[in-house]
Coordinates of C-alpha atoms and ligand atoms in Angstrom, one line a residue:
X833 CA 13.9 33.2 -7.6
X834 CA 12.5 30.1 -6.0
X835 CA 9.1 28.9 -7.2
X836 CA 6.6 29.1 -5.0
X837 CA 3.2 26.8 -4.8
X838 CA 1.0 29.6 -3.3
X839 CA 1.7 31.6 -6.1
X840 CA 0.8 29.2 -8.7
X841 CA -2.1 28.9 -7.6
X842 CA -5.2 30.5 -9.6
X843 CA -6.8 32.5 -6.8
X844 CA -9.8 32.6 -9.3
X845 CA -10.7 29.3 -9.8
X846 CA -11.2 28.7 -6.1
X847 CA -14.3 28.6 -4.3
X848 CA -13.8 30.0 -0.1
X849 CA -14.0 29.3 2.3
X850 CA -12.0 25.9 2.3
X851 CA -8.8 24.2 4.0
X852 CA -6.3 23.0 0.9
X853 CA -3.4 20.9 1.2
X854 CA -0.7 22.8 -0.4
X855 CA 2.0 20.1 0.1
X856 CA 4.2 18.4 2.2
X857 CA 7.7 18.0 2.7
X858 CA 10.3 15.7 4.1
X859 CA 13.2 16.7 6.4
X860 CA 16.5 15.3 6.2
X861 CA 15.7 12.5 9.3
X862 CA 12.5 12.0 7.3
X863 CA 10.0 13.4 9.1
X864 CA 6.8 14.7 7.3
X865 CA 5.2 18.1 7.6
X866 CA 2.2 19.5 6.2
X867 CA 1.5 23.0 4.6
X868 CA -2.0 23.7 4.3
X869 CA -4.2 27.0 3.0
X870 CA -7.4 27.7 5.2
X871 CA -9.0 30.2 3.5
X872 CA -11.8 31.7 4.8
X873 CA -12.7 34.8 2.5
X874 CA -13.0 34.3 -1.5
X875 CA -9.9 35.9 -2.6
X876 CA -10.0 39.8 -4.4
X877 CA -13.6 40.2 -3.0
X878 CA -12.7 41.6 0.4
X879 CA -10.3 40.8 3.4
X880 CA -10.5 40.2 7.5
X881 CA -10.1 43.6 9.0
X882 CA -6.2 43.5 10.6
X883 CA -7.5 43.7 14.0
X884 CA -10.4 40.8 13.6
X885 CA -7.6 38.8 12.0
X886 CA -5.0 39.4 14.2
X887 CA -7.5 38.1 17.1
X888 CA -8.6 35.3 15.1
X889 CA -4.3 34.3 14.8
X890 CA -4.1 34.4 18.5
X891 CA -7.6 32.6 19.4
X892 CA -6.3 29.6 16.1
X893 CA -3.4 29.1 18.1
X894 CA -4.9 27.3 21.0
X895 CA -7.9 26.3 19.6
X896 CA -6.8 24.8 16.8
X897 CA -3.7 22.8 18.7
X898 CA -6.9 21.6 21.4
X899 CA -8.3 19.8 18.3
X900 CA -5.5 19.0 16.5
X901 CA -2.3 17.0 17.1
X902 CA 0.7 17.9 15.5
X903 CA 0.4 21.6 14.8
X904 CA 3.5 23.9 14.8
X905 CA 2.1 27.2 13.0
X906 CA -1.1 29.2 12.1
X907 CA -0.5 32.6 10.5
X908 CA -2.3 34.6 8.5
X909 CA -1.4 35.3 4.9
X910 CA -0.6 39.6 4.3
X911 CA -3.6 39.4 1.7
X912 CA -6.0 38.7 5.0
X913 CA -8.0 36.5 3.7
X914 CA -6.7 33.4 5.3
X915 CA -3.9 31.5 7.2
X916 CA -1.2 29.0 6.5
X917 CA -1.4 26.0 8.8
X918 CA 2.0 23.9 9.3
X919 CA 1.7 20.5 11.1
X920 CA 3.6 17.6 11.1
X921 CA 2.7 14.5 9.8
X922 CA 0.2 14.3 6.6
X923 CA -3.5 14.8 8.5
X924 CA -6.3 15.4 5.5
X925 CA -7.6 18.3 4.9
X926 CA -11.3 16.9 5.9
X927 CA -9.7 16.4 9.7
X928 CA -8.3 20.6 9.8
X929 CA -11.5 21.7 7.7
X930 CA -13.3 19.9 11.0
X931 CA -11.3 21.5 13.5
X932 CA -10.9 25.0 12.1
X933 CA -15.1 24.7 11.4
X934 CA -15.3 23.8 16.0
X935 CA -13.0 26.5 16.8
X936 CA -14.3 29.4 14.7
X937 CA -18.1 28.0 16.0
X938 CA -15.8 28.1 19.8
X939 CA -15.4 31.8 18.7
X940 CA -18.7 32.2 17.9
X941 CA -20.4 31.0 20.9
X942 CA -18.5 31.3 23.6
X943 CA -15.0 33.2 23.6
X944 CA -15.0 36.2 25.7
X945 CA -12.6 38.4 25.8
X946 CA -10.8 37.1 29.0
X947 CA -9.9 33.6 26.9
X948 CA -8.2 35.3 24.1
X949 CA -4.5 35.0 25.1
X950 CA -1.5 37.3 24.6
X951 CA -3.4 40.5 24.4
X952 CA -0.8 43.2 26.4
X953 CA 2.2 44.7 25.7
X954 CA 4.9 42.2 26.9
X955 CA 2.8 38.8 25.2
X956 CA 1.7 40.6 22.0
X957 CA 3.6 42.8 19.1
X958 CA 0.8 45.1 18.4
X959 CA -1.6 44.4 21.5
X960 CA -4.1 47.4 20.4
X961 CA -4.8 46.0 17.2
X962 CA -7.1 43.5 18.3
X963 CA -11.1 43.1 17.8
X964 CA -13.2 40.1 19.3
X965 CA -16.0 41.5 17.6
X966 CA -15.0 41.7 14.2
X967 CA -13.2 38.1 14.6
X968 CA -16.8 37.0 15.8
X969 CA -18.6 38.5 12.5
X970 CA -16.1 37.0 10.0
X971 CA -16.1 33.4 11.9
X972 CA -20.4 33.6 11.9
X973 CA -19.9 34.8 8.0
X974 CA -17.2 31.7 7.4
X975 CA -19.5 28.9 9.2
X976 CA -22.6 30.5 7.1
X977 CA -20.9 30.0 4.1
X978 CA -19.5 26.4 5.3
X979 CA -15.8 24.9 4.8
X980 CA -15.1 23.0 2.1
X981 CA -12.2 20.3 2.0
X982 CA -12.0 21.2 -1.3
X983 CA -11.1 24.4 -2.6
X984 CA -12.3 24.2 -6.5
X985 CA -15.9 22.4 -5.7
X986 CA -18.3 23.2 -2.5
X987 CA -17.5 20.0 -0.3
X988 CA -19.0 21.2 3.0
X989 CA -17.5 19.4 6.4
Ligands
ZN1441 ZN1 -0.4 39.5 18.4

């Protein structure tokens, strides 16, 4: 089977919540893009209630591209404790530890429920499975904690 980066990774050795560059790639026209890990919980010690997560996802998705050029995914990983950003280009992973930092303390202080797209039926695949409330506790716990742009020593943006 291919080998794959994420899983080489020792998930304890790291220190959460931090963005990580996992790597980039080049297309055949040679375009760049970017793979990073934002992990916001330590990994093994507890993970984002689906609903808070899945809210999260959907609030990352605009607030994320409004501070960052270049975006083209955020998803979370199945062990919810994080997401997988893909971008194009090569930004650091100071800039997206900066961005993701504004839009969970967006989250935080001012996202109502109204402002969360995609949240029925036709525009979502599991509309009922959401919670503002709990994405608001794990952002407040994230931005307590600080983001590092480095995921082996504290280097808090
Ligand atoms: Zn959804």
């Amino acid at each position: 089977m291919a080998k794959v980066e994420s899983f080489t990774l020792d998930h304890t050795k790291v220190l959460a919540p931090y963005v990580r560059s996992i790597g980039t790639e080049k297309g055949p026209q040679g375009d760049i893009i970017s793979n990073f890990d934002l992990r916001l919980i330590q990994p093994n010690m507890c993970a984002i209630p689906t609903a808070g997560i899945h809210t999260i996802e959907h609030l990352l998705a605009s607030l994320l591209r409004d501070r960052l050029s270049g975006v083209i995914d955020c998803s979370p990983f199945g062990c919810r404790t994080g997401f997988h950003l893909i971008m194009w280009g090569k930004p650091t992973a100071h800039d997206v530890a900066v961005a993701l930092k504004a839009s969970l303390e967006e989250i935080v202080s001012s996202i109502e429920w109204t402002d969360v797209q995609g949240t029925t039926a036709v525009s979502c695949g599991n509309y009922v499975d959401h919670s503002l409330f709990s994405a608001k506790e794990v952002s407040k716990h994230v931005l307590e904690k600080g983001i590092s742009d480095d995921p082996f020593s504290r280097h808090v943006v």
